[in-house]
Each structure stands twice: as structure tokens, then as C-alpha cells.
Coordinates of C-alpha atoms and ligand atoms in Angstrom, one line a residue:
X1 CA 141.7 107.2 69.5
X2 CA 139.4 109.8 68.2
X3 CA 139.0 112.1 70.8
X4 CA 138.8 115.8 71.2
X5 CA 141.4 117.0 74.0
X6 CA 139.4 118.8 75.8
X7 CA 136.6 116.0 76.2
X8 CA 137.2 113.8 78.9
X9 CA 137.0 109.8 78.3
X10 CA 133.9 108.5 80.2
X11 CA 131.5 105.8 80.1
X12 CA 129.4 105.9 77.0
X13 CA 125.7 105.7 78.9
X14 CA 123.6 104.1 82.1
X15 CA 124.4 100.3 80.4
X16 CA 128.3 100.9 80.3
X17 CA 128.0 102.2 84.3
X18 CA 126.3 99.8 85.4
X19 CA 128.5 96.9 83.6
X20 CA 131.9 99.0 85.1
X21 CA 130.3 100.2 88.4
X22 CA 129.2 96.8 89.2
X23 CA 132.1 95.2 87.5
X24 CA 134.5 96.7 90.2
X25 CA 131.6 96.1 93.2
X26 CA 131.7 92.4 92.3
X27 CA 134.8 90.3 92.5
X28 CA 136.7 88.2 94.6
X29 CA 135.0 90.0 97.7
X30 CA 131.7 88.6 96.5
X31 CA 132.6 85.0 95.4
X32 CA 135.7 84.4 97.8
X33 CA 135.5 86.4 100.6
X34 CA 131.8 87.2 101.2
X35 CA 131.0 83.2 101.2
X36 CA 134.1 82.1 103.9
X37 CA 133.1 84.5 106.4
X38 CA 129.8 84.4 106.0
X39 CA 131.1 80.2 106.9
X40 CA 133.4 81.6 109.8
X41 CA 131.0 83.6 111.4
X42 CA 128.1 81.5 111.6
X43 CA 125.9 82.4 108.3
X44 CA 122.4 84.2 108.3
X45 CA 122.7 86.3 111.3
X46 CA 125.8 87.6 110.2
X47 CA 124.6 88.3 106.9
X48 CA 122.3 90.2 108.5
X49 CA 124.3 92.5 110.2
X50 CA 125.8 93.0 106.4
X51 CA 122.8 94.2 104.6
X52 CA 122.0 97.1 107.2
X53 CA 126.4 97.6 106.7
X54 CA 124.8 98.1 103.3
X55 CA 122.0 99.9 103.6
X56 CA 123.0 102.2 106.0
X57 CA 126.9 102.8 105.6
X58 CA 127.7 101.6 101.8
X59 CA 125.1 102.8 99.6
X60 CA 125.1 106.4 101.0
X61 CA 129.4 106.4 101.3
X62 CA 129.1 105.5 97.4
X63 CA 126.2 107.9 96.4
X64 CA 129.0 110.2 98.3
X65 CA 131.7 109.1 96.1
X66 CA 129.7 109.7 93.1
X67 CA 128.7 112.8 94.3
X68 CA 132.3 114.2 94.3
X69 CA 133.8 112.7 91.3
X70 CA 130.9 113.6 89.1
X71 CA 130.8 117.0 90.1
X72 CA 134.8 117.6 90.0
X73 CA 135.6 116.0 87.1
X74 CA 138.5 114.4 88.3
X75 CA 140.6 111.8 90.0
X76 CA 140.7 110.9 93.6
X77 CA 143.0 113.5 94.8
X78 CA 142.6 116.1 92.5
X79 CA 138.9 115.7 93.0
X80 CA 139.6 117.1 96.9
X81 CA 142.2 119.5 95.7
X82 CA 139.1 120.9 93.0
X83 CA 136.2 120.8 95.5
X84 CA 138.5 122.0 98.6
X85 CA 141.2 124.0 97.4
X86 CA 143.6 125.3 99.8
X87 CA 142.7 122.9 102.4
X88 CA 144.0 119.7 103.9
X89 CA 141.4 117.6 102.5
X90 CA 143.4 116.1 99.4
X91 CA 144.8 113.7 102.1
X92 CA 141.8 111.7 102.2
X93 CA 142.4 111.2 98.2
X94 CA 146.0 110.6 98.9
X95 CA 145.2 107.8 101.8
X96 CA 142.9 106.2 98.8
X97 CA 146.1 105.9 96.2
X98 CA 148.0 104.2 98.9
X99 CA 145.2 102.4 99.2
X100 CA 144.3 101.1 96.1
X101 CA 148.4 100.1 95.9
X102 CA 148.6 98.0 98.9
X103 CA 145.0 96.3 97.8
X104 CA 145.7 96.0 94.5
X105 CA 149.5 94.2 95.2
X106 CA 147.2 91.2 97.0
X107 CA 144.4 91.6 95.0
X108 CA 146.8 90.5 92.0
X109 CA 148.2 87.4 94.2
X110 CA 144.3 85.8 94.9
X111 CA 143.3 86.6 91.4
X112 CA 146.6 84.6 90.3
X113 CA 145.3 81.3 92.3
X114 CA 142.0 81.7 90.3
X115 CA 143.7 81.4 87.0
X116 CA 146.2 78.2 89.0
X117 CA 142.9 76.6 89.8
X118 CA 141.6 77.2 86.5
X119 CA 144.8 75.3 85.2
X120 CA 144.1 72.5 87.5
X121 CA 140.7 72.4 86.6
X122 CA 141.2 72.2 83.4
X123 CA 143.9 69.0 83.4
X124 CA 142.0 67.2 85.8
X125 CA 144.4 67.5 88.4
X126 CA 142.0 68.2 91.3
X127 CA 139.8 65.1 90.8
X128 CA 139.9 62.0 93.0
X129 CA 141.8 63.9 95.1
X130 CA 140.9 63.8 99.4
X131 CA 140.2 66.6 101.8
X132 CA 144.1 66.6 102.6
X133 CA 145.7 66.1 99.4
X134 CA 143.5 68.7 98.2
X135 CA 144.6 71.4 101.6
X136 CA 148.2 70.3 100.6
X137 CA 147.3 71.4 96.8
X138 CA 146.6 74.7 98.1
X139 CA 149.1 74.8 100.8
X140 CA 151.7 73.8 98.7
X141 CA 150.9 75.8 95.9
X142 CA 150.5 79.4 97.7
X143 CA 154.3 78.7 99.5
X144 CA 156.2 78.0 95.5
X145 CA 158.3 80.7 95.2
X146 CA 157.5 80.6 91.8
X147 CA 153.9 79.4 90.7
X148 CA 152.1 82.1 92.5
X149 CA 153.9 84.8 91.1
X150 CA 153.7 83.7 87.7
X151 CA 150.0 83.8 87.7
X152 CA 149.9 86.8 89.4
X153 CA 152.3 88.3 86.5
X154 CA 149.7 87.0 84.2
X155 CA 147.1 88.0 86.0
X156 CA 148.5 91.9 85.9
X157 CA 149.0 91.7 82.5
X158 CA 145.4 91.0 81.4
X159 CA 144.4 94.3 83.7
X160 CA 147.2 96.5 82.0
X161 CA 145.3 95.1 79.1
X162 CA 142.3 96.3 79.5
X163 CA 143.4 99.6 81.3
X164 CA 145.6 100.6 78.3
X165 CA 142.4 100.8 76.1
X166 CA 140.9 103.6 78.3
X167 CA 137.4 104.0 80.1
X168 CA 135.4 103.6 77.1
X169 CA 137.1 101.3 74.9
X170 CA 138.6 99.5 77.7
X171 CA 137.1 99.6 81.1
X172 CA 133.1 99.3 79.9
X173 CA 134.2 97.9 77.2
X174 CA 135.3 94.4 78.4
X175 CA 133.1 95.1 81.7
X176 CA 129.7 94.8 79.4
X177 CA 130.9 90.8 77.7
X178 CA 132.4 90.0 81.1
X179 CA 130.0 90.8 83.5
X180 CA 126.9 88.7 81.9
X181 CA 129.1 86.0 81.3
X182 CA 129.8 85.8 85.2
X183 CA 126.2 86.0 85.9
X184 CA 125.3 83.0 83.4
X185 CA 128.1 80.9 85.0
X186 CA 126.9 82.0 88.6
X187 CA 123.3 81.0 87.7
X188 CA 124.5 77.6 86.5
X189 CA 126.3 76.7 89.1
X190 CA 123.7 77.8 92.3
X191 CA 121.3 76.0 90.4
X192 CA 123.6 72.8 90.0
X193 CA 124.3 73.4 93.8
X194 CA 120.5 73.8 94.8
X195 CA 119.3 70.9 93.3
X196 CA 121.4 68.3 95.2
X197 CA 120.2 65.9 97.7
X198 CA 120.7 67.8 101.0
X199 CA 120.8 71.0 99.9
X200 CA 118.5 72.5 101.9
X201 CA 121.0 72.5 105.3
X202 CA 122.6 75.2 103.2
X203 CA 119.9 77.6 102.3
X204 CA 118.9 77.1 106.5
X205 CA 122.3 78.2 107.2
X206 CA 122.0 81.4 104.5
X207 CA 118.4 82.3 105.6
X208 CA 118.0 81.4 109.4
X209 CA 119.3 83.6 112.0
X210 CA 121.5 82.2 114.8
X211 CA 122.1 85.8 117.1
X212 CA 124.3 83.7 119.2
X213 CA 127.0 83.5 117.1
X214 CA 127.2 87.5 116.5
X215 CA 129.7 89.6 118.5
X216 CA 131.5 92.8 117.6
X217 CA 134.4 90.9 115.7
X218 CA 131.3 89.7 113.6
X219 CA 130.2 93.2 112.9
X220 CA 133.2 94.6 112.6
X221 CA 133.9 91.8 109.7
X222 CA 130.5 92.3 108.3
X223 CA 131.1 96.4 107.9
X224 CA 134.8 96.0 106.8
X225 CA 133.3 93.6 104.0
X226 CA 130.7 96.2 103.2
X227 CA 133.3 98.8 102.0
X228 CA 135.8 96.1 100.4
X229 CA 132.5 94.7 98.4
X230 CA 131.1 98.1 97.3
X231 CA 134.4 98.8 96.2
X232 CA 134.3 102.1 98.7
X233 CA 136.6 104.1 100.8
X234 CA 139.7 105.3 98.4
X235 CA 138.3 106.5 95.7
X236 CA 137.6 104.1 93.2
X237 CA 133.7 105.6 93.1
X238 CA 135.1 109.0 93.1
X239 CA 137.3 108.1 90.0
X240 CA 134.9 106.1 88.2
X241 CA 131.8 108.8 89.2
X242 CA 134.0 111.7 87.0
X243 CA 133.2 109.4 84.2
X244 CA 129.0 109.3 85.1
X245 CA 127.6 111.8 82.4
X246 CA 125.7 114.7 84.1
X247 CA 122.5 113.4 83.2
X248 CA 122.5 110.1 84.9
X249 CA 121.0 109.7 88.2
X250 CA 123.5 109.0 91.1
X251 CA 121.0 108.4 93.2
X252 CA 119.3 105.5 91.0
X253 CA 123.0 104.1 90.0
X254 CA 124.0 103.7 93.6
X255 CA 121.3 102.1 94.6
X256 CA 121.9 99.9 91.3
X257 CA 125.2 99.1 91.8
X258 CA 124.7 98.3 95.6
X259 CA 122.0 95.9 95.1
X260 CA 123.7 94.5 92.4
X261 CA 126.8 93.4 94.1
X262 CA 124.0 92.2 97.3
X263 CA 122.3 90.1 94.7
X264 CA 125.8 88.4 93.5
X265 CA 126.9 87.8 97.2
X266 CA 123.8 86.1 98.1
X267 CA 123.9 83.9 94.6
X268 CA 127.4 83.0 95.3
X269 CA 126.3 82.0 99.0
X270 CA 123.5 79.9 97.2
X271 CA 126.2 77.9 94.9
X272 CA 128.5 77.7 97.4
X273 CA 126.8 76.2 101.0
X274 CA 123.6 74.0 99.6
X275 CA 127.0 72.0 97.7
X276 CA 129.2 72.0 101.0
X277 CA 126.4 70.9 103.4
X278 CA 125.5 68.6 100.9
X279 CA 128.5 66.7 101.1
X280 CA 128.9 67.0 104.5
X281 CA 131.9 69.8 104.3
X282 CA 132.4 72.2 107.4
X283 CA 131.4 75.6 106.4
X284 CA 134.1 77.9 108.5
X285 CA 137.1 76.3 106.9
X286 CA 138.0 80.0 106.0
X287 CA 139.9 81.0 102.9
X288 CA 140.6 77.9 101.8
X289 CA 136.6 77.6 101.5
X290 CA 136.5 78.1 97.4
X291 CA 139.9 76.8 96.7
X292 CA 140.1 73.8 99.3
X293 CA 136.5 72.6 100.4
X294 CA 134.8 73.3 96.9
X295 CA 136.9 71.3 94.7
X296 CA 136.6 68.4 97.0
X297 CA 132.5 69.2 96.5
X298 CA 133.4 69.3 92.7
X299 CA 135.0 65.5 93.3
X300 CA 131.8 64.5 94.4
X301 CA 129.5 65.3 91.2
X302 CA 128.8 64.6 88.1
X303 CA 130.4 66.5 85.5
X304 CA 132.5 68.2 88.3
X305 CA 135.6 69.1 86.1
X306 CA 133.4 71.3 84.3
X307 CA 132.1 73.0 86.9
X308 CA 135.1 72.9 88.6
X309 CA 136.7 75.0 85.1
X310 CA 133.4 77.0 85.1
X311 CA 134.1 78.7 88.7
X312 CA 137.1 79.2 88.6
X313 CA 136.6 81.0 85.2
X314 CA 133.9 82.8 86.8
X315 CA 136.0 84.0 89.7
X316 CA 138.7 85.3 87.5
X317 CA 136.0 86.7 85.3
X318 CA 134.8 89.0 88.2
X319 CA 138.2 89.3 89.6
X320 CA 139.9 91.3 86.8
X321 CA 136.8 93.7 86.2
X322 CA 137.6 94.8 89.8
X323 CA 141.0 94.6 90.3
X324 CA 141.1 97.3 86.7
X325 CA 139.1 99.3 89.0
X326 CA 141.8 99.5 91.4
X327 CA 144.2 100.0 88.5
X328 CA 142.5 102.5 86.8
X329 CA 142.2 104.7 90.7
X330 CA 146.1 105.3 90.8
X331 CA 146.3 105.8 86.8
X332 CA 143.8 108.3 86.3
X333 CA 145.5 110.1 89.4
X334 CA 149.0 110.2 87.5
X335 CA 147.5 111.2 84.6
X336 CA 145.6 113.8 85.4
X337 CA 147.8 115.2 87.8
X338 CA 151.3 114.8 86.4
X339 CA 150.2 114.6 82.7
X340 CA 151.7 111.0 82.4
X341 CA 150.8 109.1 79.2
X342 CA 148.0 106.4 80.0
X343 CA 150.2 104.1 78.3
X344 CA 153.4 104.9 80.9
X345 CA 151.4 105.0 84.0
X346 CA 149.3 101.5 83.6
X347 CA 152.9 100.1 83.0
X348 CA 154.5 101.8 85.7
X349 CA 152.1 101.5 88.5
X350 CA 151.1 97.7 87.4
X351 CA 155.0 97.2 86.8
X352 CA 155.3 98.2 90.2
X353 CA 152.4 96.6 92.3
X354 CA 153.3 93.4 91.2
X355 CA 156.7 93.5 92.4
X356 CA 155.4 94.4 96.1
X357 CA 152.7 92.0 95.6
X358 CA 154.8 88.9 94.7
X359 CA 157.4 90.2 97.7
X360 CA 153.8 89.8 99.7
X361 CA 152.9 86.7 98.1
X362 CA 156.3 85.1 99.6
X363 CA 154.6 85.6 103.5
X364 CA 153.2 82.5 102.7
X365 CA 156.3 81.0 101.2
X366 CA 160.4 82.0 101.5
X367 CA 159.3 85.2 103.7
X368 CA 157.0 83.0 106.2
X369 CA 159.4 83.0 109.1
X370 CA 158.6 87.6 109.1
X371 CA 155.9 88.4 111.0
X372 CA 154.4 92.2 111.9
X373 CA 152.7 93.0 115.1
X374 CA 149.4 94.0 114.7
X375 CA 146.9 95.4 116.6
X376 CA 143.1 93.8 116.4
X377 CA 140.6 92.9 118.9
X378 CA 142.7 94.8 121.7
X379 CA 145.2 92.3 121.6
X380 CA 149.0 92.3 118.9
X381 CA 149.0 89.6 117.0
X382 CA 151.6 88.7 114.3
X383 CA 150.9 87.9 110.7
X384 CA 152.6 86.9 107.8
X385 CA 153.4 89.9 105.3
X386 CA 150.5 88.7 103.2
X387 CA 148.2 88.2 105.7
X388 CA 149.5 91.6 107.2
X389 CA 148.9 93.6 104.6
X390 CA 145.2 92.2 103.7
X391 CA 144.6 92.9 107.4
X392 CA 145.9 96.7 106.9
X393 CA 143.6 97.3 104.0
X394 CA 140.3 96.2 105.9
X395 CA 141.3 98.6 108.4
X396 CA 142.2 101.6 105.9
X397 CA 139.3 101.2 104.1
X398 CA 136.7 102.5 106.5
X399 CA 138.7 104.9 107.8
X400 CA 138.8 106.5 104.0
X401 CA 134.8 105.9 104.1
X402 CA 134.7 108.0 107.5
X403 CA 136.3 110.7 106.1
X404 CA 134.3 110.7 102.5
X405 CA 131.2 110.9 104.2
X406 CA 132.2 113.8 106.7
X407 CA 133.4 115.4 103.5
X408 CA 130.3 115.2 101.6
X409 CA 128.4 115.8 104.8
X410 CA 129.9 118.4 106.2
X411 CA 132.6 120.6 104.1
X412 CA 131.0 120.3 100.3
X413 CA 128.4 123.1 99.8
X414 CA 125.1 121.5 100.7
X415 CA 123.5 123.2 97.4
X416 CA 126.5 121.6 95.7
X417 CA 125.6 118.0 96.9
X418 CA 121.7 118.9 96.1
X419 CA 122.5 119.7 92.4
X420 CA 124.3 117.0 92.2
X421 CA 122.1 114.8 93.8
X422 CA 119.3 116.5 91.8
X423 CA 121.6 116.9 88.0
X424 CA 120.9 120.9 88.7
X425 CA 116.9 120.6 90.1
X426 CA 115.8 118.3 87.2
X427 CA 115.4 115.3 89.1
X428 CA 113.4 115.4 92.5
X429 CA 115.2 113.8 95.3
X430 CA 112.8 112.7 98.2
X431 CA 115.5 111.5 99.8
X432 CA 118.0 114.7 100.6
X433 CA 117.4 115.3 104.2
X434 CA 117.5 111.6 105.3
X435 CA 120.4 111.2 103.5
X436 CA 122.2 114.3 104.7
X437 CA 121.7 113.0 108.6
X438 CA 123.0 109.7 107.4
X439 CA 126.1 111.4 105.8
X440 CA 126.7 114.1 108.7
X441 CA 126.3 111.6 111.4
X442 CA 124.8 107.9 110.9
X443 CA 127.3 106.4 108.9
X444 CA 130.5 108.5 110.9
X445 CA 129.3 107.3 114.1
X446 CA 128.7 103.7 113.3
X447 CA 132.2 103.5 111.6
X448 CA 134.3 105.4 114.5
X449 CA 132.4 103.0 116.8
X450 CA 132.8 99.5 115.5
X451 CA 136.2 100.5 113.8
X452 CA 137.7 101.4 117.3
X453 CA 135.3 98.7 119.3
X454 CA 137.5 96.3 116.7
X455 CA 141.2 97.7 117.6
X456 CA 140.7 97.7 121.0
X457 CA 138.5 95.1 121.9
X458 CA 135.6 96.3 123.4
X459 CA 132.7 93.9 124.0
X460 CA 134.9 90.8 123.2
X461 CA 134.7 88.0 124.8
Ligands
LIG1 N1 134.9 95.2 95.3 C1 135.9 94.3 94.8 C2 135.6 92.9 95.3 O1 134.6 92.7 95.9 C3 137.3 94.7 95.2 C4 137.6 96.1 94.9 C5 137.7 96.8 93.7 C6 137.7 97.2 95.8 N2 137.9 98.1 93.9 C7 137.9 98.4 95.2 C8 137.7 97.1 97.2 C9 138.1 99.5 95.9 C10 137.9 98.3 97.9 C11 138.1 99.5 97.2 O2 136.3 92.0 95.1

């Protein structure tokens, strides 16, 4: 690479941002996740309670992020160690590495069913099959010792591809083909989905409140799924903010990026539930939703192999340009910090998440029989390893947010935040004094209240 030392690699302009920013933001949390809960808990009310998650938690926690990478230049921990030195800070950027390692070993399991499905797709093998044979597919499939892991291998290997060429020539790079080519398929298929007979049960369930189906387990889902979406709370917007050149505007990205990934949530809900109502599918049959309940949708239409192949493409597509993010968080960390080669720490890390990940991926198969206590909803329940560890994540994820936002709120220099906000008083930024209250107060308190209302149950049923 041609590149002066002392010039850090970055995105190239607003375009290659956008395409990387958004590129992390949307993934399997939009097209997997966002559609089986929205299912589980009961559709528009709950969605809902996830655009003010959004509004008034996400966007400002990732105009926060952007606010401290941009200005320090540097990874997740050593942007705390620049902005705070001497101080105990750092550990908030340390909680993110661990983190983006514990997400990043599942991350790598889900994205390795997408490419499985893809297979199947692709030789026909999920057509003409029923609602059983098709839950035994997946059931069957997630407990090989095998199978799963060699598509998660795979899987890893494409992100260490990309990663390896760098922020530039490999991060925006393959984040501007990949992320139009999701949105194309996405289109397709909603509109596909929209136009059957019976559709419209679906966009009532997406679009008309039911308030009687929210409680705090709801909201606490709905906020949890706010960070995991944006791709906030351990530094991933931190990392990826040092590359923003100074004279982009954070504020302007943020909002960008957030409404972005909103959009690609809702679309997915519009491909997804018109299609399942229409064929008379329950809507809260939970993870299993896109890999269970939609290829048995896909055996009810015309042409469905192909749109069968197209989805699944689609959520691989979105699934690697996040899970590089997550890659690219512990990399740039080693890199920076240590002086590790790029080369030796995408190996190493990658190398190393997918061996815990396939050990996790084995909760659902050889290593079903170990279950871990934990705590949610007041009461210990046990989980699986996988289950456990996707569980752990939702929970460590705001609790990084709480503490990014107290930092930026609190502890960074408020004319520091104001020329960053501002790119040094050339921009004007109506916005500073709502957005400090938020920072200082809205979005701690709501987290502390719902995250600790979760773990100990209060206003459960
Ligand atoms: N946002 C991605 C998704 O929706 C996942 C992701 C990427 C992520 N980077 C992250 C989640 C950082 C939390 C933190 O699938």
C-alpha cells in the first residue's frame, strides 16, 4: 500500500462512511433478529417502543461514539487512555474489546447458517418440505458437530478477507458493492412479499399498536436491540469514527446511519410478516422465524428457490459487512496499541474467535447437556453456552452505552465535544444543549432503569 506512515488509513469521504457505518448498523440484527422479536413480542407496539430506543438512546450514544473516536484518533481503548489520561476510564474501551470477542464468536456461528441455508437454497433441498421436516432441518443442522462450524470457518475467512485489505481498500471498499446489493435484494423481496393475497394481516401487525402486549421484558428487548442494531456500546463507532475525516458532520452521519439501519429494519419487517400472515404462519416462532417459518413461506410461491437463494444471500451480504466491524474493533486496538502487523492481528484474533465460537456453537449440539445460571427477569434461569453467551452480550452492551454517554456527558471537556460537534465552530449545531441533557442524564437514566428493572424483575408479571 501506498501510504505515508504518519497518515492514518480512513474512509476516503461521506459515500465510503455511510456504506461502512451503515454496513456495520445493518446485519443479522436487522433481518434476523429485529423481525423475530418484533413476532415474539406482539409487533407494532413494540416497534414502537424501539424507535424512541432510537431516537432518544441510540442516535445520541453513536453521535457520542463518533464524537470520541474522531476527536482521538484512535481505537477504543486508546481513545479513553488519549481523551482521559491517567484515569480509570480506559475500562469502558477495555469492556468493549471483550465485547466485540464474545459477540463476534456467535456472530460468526448465525452468519455460518446464512451461508448453510444459502447451500440449501441453492440445491433445492428446502422445497416440498413441511413445517416439521423443515424445524428438524434447522434443528438438526445447528446440533452437527461439524456442519455449523465449517460454515462458520468459512464465514471468518471471508471477514479476515476483507479486514486484511484495511479501512480503505477493504472495509468501504467491499461495504460500497455490498451494501446496494442488499438493498436491491431487500426491495425485491418486500415487494414480492407485499403483493400476495393476504398480505395486508402483516403490514396491520407492523403498523397497528396493540399496548396490551408491552411490558418491561418488551422494553427491555426493544432498548437492548437498539444498541445491538446501531452497532453501539463497545466501541465499534468509536473505532470506525477515528476514521470520519474532520470535515464531515457527525451530527448529519449519525442521524444518517441511524435512520438508515431504521429504514432496513422496517423493510425487512415488510418482506418478512405480509409473506408469513399470508400463508397462515405464526409470527412469534422466534429464531427459527427466517430460517424455519420463511423457507416454508418460500415452498408456497412461485419461483421460491430463488427467492429462497436471494435472502439468504442478502442476509450473509449484510451479515459480513457487520461482523468486519466487530473484527476490525479488536484489530485496530492491537495495532495501535501493541504495534501488531494488521496482517498478524486479523489472523490472530479471527483465528481465535472462531475457536470459542464453534466451542459455543456446540451448546446446541455435543455441549447441550452444560447449562449456566443466569440471572434475567428476577428469576436464574439456565441456558445453553450459546444461548448464554448471546444473552451476556445484550446485557454488556448497554452497560458499555451507559458509560459512553456519561463519558461524553460528563468527563470530556464540554468545548471539546462542541468543536467536535461543530468541526472547530464551522458548522452551527442547534442542537448542543438538548443533546447535552440527553447525554448527561436522558439516555443514563433510561438505561440504569430498564437495564436493572430487566435483571431483577420489576414490573413483571
Ligand atoms: N449491528 C449489527 C447487526 O445489526 C451487529 C453489530 C456489528 C454490532 N457491530 C456491532 C452489535 C457492535 C453491537 C456492537 O447485526
Amino acid at each position: 500500500m501506498t501510504q505515508n506512515s504518519n497518515q492514518r488509513d480512513g474512509f476516503s469521504g461521506r459515500l465510503g462512511i455511510i456504506a461502512a457505518a451503515a454496513g456495520s448498523a445493518i446485519g443479522l440484527g436487522n433481518i434476523w433478529k429485529f423481525p423475530y422479536i418484533t413476532g415474539e413480542y406482539g409487533g407494532a407496539a413494540f416497534i414502537l417502543v424501539y424507535l424512541i430506543c432510537i431516537a432518544f438512546i441510540g442516535l445520541p450514544i453513536m453521535l457520542a461514539e463518533f464524537v470520541v473516536g474522531r476527536r482521538a484518533q484512535k481505537n477504543a481503548i486508546g481513545a479513553f487512555k488519549a481523551e482521559a489520561p491517567g484515569s480509570k476510564w480506559f475500562l469502558t474501551g477495555a469492556l468493549g474489546i471483550i465485547t466485540a470477542f464474545i459477540l463476534l464468536s456467535f456472530y460468526g456461528v448465525v452468519s455460518g447458517w446464512t451461508l448453510h441455508y444459502l447451500g440449501l437454497s441453492a440445491l433445492n433441498s428446502l422445497a416440498d418440505q413441511t413445517p416439521e421436516q423443515l424445524g428438524n432441518v434447522f434443528g438438526t443442522f445447528i446440533a452437527d458437530p461439524w456442519l455449523p462450524v465449517l460454515w462458520q470457518v468459512l464465514f471468518m475467512a471471508l471477514c479476515v478477507a476483507v479486514v486484511l485489505g484495511g479501512v480503505k481498500n477493504g472495509i468501504e471498499r467491499y461495504s460500497k458493492i455490498l451494501m446496494p446489493l442488499l438493498l436491491v435484494i431487500l426491495i425485491v423481496l418486500a415487494i414480492r412479499s407485499l403483493t400476495l393475497p393476504g398480505a395486508a394481516k402483516g403490514i396491520e401487525f407492523l403498523f397497528s399498536p396493540d399496548f396490551s402486549k408491552l411490558n418491561m421484558e418488551a422494553v427491555l428487548a426493544a432498548m437492548g436491540h437498539a444498541f445491538f442494531s446501531l452497532s453501539l456500546g463497545m466501541g465499534t463507532m468509536i473505532t470506525y469514527g477515528s476514521y470520519i475525516g474532520k470535515q464531515e458532520n457527525l451530527g448529519v452521519t449519525a442521524v444518517q446511519v441511524s435512520v438508515a439501519d431504521t429504514v432496513i429494519a422496517l423493510i425487512a419487517g415488510l418482506a418478512i410478516f405480509p409473506a408469513v400472515f399470508a400463508f397462515g404462519i405464526e409470527p412469534s416462532s422466534g429464531p427459527g422465524l427466517v430460517f424455519i417459518t420463511l423457507p416454508n413461506v418460500f415452498g408456497q410461491m412461485p419461483f421460491g428457490t430463488g427467492f429462497s437463494m436471494l435472502f439468504f444471500a442478502l442476509l450473509a451480504v449484510a451479515a459480513l459487512t457487520s461482523a468486519i466491524s466487530i473484527l476490525e474493533v479488536i484489530v485496530a486496538y492491537l495495532d495501535e496499541e501493541f504495534g501488531w502487523k494488521r496482517k498478524t492481528s486479523t489472523l490472530v484474533v479471527a483465528g481465535m474467535v472462531t475457536l470459542v465460537g464453534a466451542l459455543l456453537s456446540q451448546g446446541n449440539g455435543i455441549l447441550s447437556w452444560l447449562k449456566l445460571p443466569f440471572l434475567i427477569s428476577g428469576e436464574v434461569s439456565h441456558m445453553n453456552i450459546f444461548d448464554w453467551f448471546i444473552s451476556l452480550s445484550d446485557q454488556l452492551l448497554p452497560i458499555g452505552g451507559f458509560f459512553i454517554a456519561l463519558f461524553v456527558g460528563w468527563k470530556l471537556d464540554k468545548k471539546a465535544v462542541a468543536d467536535e460537534l461543530s468541526n472547530d465552530g464551522k458548522l452551527t449545531i442547534a442542537y448542543l444543549a438538548a443533546y447535552r441533557i440527553t447525554l448527561k442524564l436522558i439516555a443514563p437514566a433510561a438505561i440504569a432503569f430498564v437495564f436493572l428493572a430487566s435483571i431483577f424483575g420489576w414490573f413483571s408479571p
